[in-house]
PDB file of C-alpha atoms in Angstrom:
ATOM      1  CA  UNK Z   2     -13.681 -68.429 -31.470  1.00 76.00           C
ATOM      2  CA  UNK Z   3     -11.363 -69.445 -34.442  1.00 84.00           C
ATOM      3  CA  UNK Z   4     -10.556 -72.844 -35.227  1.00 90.00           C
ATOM      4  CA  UNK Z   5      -7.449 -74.047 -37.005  1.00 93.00           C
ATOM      5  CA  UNK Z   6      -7.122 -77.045 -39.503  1.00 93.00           C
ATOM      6  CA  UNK Z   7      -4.444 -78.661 -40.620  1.00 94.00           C
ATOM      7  CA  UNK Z   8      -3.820 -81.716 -42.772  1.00 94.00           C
ATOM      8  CA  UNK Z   9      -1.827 -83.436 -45.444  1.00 95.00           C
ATOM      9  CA  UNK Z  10       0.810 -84.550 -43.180  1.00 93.00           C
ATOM     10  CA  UNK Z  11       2.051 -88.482 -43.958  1.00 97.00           C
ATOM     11  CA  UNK Z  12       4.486 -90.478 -44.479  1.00 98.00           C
ATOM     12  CA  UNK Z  13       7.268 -90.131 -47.398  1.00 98.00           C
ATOM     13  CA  UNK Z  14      10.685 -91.102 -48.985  1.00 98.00           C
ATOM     14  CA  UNK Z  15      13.474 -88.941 -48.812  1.00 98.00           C
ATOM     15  CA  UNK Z  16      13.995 -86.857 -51.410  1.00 98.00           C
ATOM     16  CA  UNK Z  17       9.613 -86.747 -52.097  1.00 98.00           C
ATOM     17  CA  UNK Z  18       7.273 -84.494 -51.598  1.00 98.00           C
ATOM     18  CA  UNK Z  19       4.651 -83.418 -49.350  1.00 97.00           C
ATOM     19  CA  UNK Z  20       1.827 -80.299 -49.391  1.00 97.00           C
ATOM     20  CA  UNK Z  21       0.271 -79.151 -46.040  1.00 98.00           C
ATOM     21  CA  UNK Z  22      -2.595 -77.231 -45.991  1.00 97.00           C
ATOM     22  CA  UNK Z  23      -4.393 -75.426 -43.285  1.00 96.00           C
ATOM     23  CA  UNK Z  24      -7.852 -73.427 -42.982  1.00 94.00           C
ATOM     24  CA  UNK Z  25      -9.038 -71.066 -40.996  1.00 92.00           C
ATOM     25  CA  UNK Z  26     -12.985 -70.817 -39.595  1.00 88.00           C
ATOM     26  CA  UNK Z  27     -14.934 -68.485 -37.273  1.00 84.00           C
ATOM     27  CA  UNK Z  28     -15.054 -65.203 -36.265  1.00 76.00           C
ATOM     28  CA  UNK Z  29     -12.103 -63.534 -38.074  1.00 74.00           C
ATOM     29  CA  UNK Z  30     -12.367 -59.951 -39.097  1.00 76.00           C
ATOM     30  CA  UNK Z  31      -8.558 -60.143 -40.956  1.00 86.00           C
ATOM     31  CA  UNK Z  32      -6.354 -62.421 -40.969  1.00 88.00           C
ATOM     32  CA  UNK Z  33      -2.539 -61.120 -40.882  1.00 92.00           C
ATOM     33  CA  UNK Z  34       0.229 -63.135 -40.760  1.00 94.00           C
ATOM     34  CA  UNK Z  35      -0.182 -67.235 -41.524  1.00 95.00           C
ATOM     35  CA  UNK Z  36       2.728 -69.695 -40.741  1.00 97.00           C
ATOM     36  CA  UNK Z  37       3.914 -73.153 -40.268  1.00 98.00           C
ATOM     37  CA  UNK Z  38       6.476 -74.149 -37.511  1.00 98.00           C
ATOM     38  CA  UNK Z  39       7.310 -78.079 -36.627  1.00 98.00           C
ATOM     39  CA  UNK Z  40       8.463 -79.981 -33.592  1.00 98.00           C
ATOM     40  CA  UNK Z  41      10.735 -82.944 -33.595  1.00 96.00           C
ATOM     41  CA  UNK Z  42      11.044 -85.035 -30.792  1.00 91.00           C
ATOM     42  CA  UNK Z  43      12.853 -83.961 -27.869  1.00 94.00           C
ATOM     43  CA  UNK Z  44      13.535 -80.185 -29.212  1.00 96.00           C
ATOM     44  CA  UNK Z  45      11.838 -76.939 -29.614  1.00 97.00           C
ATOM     45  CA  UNK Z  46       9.313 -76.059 -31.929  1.00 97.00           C
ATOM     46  CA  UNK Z  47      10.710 -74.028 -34.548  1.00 97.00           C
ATOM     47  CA  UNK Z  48       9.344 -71.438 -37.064  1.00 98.00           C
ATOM     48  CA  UNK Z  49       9.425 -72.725 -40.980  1.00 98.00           C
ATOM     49  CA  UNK Z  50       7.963 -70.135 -42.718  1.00 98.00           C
ATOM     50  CA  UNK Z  51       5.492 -67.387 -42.792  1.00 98.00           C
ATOM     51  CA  UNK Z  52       3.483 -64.975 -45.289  1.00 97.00           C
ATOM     52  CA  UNK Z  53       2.192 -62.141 -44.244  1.00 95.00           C
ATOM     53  CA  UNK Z  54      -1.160 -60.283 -45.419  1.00 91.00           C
ATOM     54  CA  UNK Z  55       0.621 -58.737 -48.331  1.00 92.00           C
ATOM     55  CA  UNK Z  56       2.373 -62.297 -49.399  1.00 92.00           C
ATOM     56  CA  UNK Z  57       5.816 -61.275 -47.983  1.00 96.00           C
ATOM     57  CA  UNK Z  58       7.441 -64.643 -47.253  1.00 98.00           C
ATOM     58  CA  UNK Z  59      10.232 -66.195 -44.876  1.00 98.00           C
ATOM     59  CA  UNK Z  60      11.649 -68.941 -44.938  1.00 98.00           C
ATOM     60  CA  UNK Z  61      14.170 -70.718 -42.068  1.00 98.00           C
ATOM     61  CA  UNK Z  62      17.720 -71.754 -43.186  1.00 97.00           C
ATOM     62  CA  UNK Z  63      16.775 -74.675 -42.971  1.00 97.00           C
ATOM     63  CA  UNK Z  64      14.450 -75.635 -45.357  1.00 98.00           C
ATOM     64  CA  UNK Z  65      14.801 -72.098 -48.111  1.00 97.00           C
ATOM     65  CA  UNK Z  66      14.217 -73.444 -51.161  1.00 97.00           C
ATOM     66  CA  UNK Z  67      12.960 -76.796 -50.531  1.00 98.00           C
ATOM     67  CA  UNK Z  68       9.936 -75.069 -49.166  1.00 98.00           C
ATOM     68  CA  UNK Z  69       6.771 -72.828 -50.948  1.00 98.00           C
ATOM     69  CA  UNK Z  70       4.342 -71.175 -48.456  1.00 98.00           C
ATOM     70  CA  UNK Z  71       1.165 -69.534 -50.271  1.00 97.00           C
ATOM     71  CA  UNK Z  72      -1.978 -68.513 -49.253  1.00 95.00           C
ATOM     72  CA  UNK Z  73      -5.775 -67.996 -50.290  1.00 93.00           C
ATOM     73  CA  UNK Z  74      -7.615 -65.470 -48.348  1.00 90.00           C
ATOM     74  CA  UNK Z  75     -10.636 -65.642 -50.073  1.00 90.00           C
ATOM     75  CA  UNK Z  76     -10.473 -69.167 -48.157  1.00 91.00           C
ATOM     76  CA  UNK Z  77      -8.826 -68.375 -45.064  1.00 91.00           C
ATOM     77  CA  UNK Z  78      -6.158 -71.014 -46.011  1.00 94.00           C
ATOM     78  CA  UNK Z  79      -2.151 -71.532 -45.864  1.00 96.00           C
ATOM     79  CA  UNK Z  80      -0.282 -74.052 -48.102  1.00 98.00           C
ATOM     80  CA  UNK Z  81       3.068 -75.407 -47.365  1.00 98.00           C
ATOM     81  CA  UNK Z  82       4.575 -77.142 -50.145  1.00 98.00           C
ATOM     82  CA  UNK Z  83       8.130 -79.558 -49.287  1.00 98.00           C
ATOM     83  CA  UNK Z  84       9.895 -80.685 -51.686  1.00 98.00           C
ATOM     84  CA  UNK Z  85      13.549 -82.717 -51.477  1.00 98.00           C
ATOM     85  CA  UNK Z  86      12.397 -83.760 -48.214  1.00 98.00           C
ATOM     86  CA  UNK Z  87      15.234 -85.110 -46.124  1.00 97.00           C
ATOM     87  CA  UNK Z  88      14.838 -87.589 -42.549  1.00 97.00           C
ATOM     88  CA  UNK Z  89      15.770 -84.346 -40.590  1.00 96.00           C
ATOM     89  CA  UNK Z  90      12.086 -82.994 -41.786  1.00 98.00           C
ATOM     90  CA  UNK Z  91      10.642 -85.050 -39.809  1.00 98.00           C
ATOM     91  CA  UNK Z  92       8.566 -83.388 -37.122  1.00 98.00           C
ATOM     92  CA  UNK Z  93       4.718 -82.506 -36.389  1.00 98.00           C
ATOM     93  CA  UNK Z  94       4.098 -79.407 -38.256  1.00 98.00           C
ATOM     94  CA  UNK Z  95       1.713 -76.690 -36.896  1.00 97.00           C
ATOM     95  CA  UNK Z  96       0.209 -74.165 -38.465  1.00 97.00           C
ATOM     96  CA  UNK Z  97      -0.575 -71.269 -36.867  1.00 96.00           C
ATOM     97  CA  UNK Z  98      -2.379 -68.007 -37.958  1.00 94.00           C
ATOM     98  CA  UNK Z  99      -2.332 -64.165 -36.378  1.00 93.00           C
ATOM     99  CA  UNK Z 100      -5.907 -62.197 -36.965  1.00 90.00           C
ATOM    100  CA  UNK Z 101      -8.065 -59.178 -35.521  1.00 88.00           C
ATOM    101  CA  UNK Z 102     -11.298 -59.883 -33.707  1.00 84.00           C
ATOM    102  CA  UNK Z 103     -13.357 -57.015 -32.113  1.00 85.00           C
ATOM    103  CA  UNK Z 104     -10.190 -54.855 -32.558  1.00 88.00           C
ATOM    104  CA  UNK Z 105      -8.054 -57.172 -30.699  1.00 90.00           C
ATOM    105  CA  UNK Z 106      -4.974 -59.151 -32.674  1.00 90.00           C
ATOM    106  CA  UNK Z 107      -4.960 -62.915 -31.778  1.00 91.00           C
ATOM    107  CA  UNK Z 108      -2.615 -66.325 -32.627  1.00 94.00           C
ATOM    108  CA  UNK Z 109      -4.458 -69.460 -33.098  1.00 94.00           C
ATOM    109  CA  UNK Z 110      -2.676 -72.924 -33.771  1.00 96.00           C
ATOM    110  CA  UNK Z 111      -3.821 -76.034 -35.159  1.00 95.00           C
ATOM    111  CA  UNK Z 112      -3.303 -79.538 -33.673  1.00 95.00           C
ATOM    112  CA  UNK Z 113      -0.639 -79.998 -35.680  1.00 96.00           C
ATOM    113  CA  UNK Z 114      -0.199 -82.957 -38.387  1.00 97.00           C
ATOM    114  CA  UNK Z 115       2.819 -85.424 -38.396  1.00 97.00           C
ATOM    115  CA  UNK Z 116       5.156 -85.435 -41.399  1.00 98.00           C
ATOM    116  CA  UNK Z 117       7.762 -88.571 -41.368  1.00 98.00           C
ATOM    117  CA  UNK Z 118      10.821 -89.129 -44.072  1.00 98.00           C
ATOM    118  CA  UNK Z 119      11.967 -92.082 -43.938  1.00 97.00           C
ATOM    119  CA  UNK Z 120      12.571 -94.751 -46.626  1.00 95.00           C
TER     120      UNK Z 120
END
C-alpha cells in the first residue's frame, strides 16, 4: 500500500507565493509520473502539471509560467512552486503519483491540501 502526503497549502495575497510539497511512502518499486491537479468549488478537478521519471514537465494554460513542478526521487517527493498567484488559484490541490508494484502500474492521490488567494 502507498500513501500520499501533501502539504503546504494556506492562505495568501494575490500576487504571493505558495510551495506544495508531496511525499510518497510504502511499497513502491518506481515511481513514474508525479503531478498536481486542483478542484475549485463547483467544477472539475483539473490537471496543473506533471513531471515524468525523466523530469519532462507540463504545465496547463493556465498557470505556465507562474508555476515550477520538480521532483526528488531519492525522496519520493513532488514540489509545486506558485508564484503571481491570482483569486482564480484558489482550489484544493491534489497531488497524485503513478508507480509499479509487483509489475503492476498504479495512481495514488493524496487528500489534497487547500490553497486560498484572497487579500
Amino acid at each position: 500500500q502507498v500513501q500520499v502526503v501533501e502539504s503546504g497549502g494556506g492562505l495568501v495575497q494575490p500576487g504571493g507565493s505558495l510551495g506544495l510539497s508531496c511525499a510518497a511512502s510504502g511499497s513502491i518499486f518506481s515511481i513514474n509520473a508525479m503531478g498536481w491537479s486542483r478542484q475549485a468549488p463547483g467544477k472539475e478537478r483539473e490537471s496543473v502539471a506533471t513531471i515524468r521519471s525523466d523530469k519532462t514537465t507540463w504545465y496547463a494554460d493556465s498557470v505556465k509560467g507562474r508555476v515550477a513542478i520538480s521532483r526528488d526521487n531519492a525522496r519520493n517527493t513532488v514540489y509545486l512552486q506558485m508564484n503571481s498567484l491570482k483569486p482564480e488559484d484558489t482550489a484544493v490541490y491534489y497531488c497524485h503519483i503513478d508507480y509499479t508494484s509487483n509489475n503492476l502500474q498504479y495512481r495514488s492521490w493524496g487528500q489534497g491540501t487547500q490553497v486560498t488567494v484572497s487579500s
